[in-house]
Coordinates of C-alpha atoms in Angstrom, one line a residue:
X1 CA 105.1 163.5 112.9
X2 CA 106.2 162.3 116.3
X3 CA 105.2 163.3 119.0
X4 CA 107.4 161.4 121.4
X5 CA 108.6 162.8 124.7
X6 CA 106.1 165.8 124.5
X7 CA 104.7 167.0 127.6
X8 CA 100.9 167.6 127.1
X9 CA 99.8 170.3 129.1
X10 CA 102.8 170.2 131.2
X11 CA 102.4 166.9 132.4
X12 CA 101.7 163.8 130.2
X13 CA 104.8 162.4 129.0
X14 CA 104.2 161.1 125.8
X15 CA 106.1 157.5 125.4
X16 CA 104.9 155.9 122.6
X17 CA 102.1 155.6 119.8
X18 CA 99.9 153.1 120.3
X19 CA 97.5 153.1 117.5
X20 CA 94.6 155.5 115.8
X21 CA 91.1 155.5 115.3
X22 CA 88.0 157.6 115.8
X23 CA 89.6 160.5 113.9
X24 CA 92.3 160.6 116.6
X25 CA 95.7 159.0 117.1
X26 CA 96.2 157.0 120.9
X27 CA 99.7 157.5 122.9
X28 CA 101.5 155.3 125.4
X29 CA 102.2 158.6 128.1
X30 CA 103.1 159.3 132.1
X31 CA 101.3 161.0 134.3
X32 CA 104.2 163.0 136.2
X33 CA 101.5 164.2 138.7
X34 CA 100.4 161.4 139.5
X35 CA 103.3 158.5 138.5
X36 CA 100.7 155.9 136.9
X37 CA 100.9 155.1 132.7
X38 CA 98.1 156.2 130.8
X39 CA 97.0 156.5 127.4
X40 CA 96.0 159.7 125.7
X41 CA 93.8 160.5 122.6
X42 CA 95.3 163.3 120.8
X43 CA 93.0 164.8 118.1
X44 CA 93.3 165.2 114.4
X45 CA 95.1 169.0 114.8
X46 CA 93.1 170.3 111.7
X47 CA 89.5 168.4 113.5
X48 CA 86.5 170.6 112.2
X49 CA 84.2 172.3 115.1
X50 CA 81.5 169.5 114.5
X51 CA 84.3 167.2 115.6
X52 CA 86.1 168.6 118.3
X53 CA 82.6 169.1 119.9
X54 CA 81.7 165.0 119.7
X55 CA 85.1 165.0 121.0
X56 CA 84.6 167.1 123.7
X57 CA 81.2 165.3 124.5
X58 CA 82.6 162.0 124.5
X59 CA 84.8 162.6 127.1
X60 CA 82.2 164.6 129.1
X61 CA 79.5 161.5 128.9
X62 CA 82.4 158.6 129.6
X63 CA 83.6 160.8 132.9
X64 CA 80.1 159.9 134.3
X65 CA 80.1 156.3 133.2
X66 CA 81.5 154.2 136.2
X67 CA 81.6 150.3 134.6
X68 CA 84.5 148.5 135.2
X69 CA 84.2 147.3 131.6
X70 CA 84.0 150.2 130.0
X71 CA 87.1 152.4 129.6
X72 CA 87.6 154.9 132.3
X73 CA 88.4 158.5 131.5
X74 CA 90.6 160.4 133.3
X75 CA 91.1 164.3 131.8
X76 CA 90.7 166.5 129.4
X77 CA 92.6 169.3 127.6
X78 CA 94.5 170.9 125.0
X79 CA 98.1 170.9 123.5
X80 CA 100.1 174.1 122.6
X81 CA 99.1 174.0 119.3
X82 CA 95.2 173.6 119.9
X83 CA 94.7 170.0 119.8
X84 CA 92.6 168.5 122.0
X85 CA 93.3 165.3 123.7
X86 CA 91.9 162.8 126.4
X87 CA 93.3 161.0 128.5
X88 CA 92.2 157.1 129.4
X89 CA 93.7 154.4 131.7
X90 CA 96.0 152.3 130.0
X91 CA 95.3 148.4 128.8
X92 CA 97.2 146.0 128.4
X93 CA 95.5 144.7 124.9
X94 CA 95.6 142.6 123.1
X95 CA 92.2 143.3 121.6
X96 CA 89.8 140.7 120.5
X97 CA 90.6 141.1 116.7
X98 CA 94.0 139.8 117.8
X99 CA 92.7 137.5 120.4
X100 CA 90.0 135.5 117.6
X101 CA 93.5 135.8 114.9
X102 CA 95.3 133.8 117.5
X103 CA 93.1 131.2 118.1
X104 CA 91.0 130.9 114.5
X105 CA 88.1 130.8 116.4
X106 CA 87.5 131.4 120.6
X107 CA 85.4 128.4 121.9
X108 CA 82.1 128.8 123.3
X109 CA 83.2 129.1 127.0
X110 CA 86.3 131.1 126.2
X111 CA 83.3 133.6 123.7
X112 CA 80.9 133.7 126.7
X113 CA 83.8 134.9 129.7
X114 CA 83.8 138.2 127.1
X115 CA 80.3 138.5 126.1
X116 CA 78.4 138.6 129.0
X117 CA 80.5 141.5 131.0
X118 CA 81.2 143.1 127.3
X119 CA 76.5 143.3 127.3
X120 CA 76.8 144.4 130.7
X121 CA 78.5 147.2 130.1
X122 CA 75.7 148.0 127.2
X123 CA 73.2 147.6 129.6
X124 CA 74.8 150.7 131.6
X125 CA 75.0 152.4 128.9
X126 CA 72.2 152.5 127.1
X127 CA 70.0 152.9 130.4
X128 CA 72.0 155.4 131.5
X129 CA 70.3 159.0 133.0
X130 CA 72.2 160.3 130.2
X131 CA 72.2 156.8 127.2
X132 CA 75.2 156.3 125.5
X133 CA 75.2 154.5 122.0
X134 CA 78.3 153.5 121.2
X135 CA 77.9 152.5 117.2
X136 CA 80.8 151.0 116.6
X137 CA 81.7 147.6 118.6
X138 CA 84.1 145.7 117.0
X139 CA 86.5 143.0 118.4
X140 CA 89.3 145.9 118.0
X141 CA 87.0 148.0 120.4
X142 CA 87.4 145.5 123.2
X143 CA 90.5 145.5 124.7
X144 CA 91.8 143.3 127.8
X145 CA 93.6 145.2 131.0
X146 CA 96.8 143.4 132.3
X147 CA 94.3 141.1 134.4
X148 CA 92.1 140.3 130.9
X149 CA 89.1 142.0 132.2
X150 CA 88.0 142.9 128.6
X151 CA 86.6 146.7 128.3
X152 CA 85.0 148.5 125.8
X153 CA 87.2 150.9 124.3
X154 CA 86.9 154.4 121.6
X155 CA 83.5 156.1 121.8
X156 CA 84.8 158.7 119.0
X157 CA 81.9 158.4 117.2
X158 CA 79.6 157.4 120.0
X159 CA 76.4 159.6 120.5
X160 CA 74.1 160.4 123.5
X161 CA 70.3 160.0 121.9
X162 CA 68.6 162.8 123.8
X163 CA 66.5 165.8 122.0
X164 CA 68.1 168.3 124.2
X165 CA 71.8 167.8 122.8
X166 CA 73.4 169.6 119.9
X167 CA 73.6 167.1 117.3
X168 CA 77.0 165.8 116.4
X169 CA 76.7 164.1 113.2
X170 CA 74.8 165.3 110.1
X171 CA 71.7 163.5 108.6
X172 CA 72.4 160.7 106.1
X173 CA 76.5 160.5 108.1
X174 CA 77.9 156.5 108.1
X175 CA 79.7 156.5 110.6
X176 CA 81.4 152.8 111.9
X177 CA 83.1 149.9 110.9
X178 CA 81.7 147.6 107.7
X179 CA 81.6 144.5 109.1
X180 CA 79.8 145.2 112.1
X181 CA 77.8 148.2 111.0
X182 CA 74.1 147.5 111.3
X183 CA 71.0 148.1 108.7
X184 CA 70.1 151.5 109.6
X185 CA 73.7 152.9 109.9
X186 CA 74.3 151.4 106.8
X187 CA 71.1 153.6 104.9
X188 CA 72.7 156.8 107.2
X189 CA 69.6 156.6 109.9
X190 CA 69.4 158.4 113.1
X191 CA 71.0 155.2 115.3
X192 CA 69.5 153.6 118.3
X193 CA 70.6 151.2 121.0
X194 CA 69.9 148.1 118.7
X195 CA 73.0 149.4 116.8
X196 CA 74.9 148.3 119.2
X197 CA 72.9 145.0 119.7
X198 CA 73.3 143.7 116.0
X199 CA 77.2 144.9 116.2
X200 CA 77.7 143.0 119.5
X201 CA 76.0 140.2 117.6
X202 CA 78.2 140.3 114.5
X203 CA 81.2 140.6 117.3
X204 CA 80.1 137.1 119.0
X205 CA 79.5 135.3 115.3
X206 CA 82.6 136.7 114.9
X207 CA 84.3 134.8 117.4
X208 CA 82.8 131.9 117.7
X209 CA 83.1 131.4 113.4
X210 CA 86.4 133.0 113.2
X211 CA 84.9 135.5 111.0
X212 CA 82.1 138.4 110.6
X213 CA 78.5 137.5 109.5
X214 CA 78.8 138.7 106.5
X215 CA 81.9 139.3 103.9
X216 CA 82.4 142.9 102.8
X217 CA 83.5 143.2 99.8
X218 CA 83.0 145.4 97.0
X219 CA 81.9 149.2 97.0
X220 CA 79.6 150.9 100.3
X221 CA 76.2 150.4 97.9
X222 CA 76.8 147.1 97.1
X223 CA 77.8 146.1 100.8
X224 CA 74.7 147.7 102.1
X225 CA 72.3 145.9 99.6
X226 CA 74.2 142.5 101.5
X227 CA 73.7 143.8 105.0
X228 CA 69.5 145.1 104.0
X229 CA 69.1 141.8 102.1
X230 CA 71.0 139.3 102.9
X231 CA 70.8 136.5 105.8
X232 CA 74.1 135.2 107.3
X233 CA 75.1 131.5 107.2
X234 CA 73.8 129.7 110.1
X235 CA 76.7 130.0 112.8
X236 CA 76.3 126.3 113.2
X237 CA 77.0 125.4 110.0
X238 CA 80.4 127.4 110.7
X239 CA 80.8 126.2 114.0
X240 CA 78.7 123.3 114.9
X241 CA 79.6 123.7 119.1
X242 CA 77.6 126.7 119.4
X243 CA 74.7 125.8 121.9
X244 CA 70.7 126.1 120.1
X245 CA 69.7 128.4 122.5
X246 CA 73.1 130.8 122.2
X247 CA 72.6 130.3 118.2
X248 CA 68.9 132.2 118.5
X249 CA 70.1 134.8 120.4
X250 CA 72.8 135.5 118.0
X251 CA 70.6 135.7 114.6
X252 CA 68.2 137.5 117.2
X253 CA 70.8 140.2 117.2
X254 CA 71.2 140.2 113.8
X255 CA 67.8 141.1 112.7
X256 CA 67.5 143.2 110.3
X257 CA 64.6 145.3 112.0
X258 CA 65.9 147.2 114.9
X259 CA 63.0 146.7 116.5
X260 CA 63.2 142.8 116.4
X261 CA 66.4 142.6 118.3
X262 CA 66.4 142.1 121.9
X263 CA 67.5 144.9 124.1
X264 CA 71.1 144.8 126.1
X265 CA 69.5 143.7 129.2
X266 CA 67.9 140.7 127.7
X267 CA 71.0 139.7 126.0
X268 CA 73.0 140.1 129.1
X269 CA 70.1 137.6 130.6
X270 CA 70.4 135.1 128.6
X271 CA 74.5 135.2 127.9
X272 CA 74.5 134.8 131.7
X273 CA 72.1 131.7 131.2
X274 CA 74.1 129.8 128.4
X275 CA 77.2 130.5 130.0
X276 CA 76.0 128.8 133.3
X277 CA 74.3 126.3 131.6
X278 CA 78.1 125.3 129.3
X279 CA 80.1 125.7 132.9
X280 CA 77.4 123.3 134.0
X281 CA 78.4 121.1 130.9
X282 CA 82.0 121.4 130.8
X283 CA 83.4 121.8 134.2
X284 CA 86.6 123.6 134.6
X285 CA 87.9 120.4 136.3
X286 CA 87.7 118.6 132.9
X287 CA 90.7 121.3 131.1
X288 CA 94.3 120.7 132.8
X289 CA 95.2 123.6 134.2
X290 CA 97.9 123.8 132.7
X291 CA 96.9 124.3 129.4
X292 CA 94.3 126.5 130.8
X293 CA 97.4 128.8 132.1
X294 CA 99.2 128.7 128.7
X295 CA 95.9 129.6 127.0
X296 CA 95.7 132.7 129.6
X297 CA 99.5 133.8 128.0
X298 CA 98.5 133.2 124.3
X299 CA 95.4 135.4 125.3
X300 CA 97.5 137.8 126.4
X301 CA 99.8 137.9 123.8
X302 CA 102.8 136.6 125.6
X303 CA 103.3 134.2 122.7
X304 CA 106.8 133.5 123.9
X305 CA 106.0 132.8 126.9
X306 CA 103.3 130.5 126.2
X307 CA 105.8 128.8 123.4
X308 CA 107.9 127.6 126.1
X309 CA 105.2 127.0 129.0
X310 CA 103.2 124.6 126.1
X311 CA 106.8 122.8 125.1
X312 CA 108.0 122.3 128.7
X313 CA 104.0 120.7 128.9
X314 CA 104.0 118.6 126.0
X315 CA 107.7 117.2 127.2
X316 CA 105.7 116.6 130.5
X317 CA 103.0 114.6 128.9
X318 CA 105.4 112.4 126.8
X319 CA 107.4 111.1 130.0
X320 CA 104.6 111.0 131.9
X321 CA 102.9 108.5 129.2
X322 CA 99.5 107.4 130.0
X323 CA 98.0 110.9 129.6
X324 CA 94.0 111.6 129.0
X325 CA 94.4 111.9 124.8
X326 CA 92.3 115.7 125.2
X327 CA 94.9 116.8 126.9
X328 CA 97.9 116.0 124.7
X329 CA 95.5 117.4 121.8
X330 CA 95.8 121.0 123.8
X331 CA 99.0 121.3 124.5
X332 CA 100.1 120.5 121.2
X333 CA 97.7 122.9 119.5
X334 CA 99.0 125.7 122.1
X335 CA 102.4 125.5 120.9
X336 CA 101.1 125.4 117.4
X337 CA 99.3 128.8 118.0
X338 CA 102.3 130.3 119.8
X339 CA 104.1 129.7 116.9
X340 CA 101.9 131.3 114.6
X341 CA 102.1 134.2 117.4
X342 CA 105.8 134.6 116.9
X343 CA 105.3 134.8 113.1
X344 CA 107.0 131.3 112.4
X345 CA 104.2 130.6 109.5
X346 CA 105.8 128.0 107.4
X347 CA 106.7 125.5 110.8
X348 CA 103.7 126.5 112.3
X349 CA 101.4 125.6 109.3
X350 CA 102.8 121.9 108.7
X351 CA 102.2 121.4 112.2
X352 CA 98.8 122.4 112.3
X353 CA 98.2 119.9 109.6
X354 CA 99.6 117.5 111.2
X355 CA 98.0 117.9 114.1
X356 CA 94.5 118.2 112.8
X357 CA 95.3 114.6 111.9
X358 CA 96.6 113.1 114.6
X359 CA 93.5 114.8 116.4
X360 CA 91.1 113.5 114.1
X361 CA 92.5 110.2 115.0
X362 CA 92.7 110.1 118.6
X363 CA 89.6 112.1 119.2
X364 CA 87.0 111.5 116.3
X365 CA 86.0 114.3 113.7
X366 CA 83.1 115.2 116.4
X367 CA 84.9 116.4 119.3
X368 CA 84.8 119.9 120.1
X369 CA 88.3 120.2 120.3
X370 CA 88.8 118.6 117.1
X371 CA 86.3 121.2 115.6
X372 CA 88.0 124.0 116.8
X373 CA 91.5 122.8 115.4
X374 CA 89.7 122.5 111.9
X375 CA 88.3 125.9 112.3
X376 CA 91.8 127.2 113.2
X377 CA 93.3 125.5 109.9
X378 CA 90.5 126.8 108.1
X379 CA 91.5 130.3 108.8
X380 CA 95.2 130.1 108.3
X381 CA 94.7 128.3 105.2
X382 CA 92.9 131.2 103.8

């Protein structure tokens, strides 16, 4: 049913649906008090007491966090006919799900300048007076604000590990997302805070690779046998630019014991340290900025936009002539990913072959850039 142009409690304007999750439905709305767009988590209307009471606590717990990535909260209340909703500051998106579709695979710099503010965030969380788990990051869970500050997003089945609480989820409960769900939640176990390690480590594999660690299929028994028992393919071998030392941290993450994962802060620590140690590497000086610019509008999801700020480049390069090969590369492969951003498959896909070619060619098959097309192709050709 919609829902459009209902006033919640007399003063959210609901505008638009933006999506659901978390046993909840998220709204586009106004804030005629106070003239700023928000977005608003409206309850299931039939949500059980156990429900509406995580509910309830979620937004309680996230009104104390203060993180600038991790979605703020604004209010709290209930509709005319009982359902209870909260109410969030508004983002932009995309999300990273769409983000990694776009590009096939982010590269490592591009991974890093989300990771290490995305562990931050953990690390206020779970040492927190009051610890927040979140147990279920997923790239859809991180979303980017109009300035791509990337924020972590729907704690609605989020839970605050502390004896004194009422507990909101009954024993032997899975409660996430298959992909990224660790060990533990998988056999129904009370979670901890390297839940949220091994998912943040099945979201950065699953960036980097263009896909998740592991492939769910099949039914929950036989996709928690994979997740107890099975070991994931080396991210190298998926994406042989990953840095060693980012590579350990990643499989670290993804140990199967909770207690052999490192905790947020370490990860955090040693994100920071790889991603000073690639800047140092690759400085920014070496990408033109202006592919750099239409990679910022691709990232946003501005494909349009980005279709004609790549075209009007790669016309730029071709009468200009003597241009570094890497950059030519760039700008063609942004106008190949815009394309595949305004839906125009078939043209997109012959010029992605193409182009991995031509790359191969000018570049050699070892050149990061050349990698990352081939990953790209790899995932559109599935």
């Amino acid at each position: 049913m919609s829902i459009e142009g209902t006033r919640l409690a007399g003063r959210y304007r609901v505008t638009a649906r933006l999506g659901a999750g978390g046993h909840g439905t998220v709204y586009a709305a106004q804030d005629e008090r106070l003239r700023r767009l928000v977005a608003v988590k409206l309850l299931t209307e039939n949500a059980d007491p156990e429900l509406l009471a995580r509910f309830q606590r979620e937004a309680e717990i996230l009104a104390m966090i203060k993180h600038p990535n991790v979605v703020a909260i604004f209010d709290v209340g209930r509709h005319d006919d009982g359902a209870a909703f909260v109410v969030m500051e508004h983002l932009a998106g995309p999300n990273l799900a769409h983000v990694q579709f776009d590009a096939g695979c982010l590269s490592v710099a591009q991974t890093l300048r989300y990771a290490v503010p995305v562990a931050d965030a953990l690390v206020c969380l779970h040492e927190h007076p009051t610890p927040v788990i979140h147990r279920d990051l997923k790239p859809q869970n991180l979303v980017l604000d109009a300035d791509g500050t990337v924020k972590i997003c729907d704690f609605g089945v989020s839970t605050v590990p502390e004896a004194m609480l009422t507990r909101l989820t009954r024993p032997g409960m899975v409660l996430g997302t298959a992909a990224y769900m660790s060990p533990e939640q998988w056999r129904g176990d009370d979670p901890d805070r390297a839940t949220d390690i091994y998912s943040l480590g099945a979201v950065l594999y699953a960036l980097l690779a263009g896909g998740p660690p592991l492939r769910m299929q099949g039914g929950p028994a036989t996709c928690a046998r994979r997740v107890e028992r099975e070991a994931p393919e080396p991210i190298v071998d998926r994406c042989p630019s990953v840095p060693p030392a980012l590579a350990d941290l990643i499989h670290a993450m993804l140990a199967k014991s909770a207690a052999a994962r490192p905790t947020a802060r370490a990860v955090r620590d040693a994100l920071r340290a790889t991603a000073t140690a690639d800047a140092a590497r690759s400085p920014a000086g070496d990408v033109d900025p202006a592919v750099q610019e239409g990679d910022l509008l691709l990232a946003a999801g501005r494909y349009a936009e980005a279709a004609r700020h790549f075209t009007d480049l790669a016309h730029r390069l071709r009468d200009v002539g003597d241009v570094d090969p890497v950059t030519r590369v760039a700008a063609e492969f942004g106008r190949v990913r815009s394309r595949f951003g305004l839906g125009e498959e078939a043209v997109a896909s012959l010029r992605l072959v193409r182009l991995a070619a031509r790359a191969r060619a000018a570049l050699g098959d070892d050149h990061p850039l050349v990698r990352q097309i081939d990953a790209y192709l790899d995932v559109k050709s599935r």
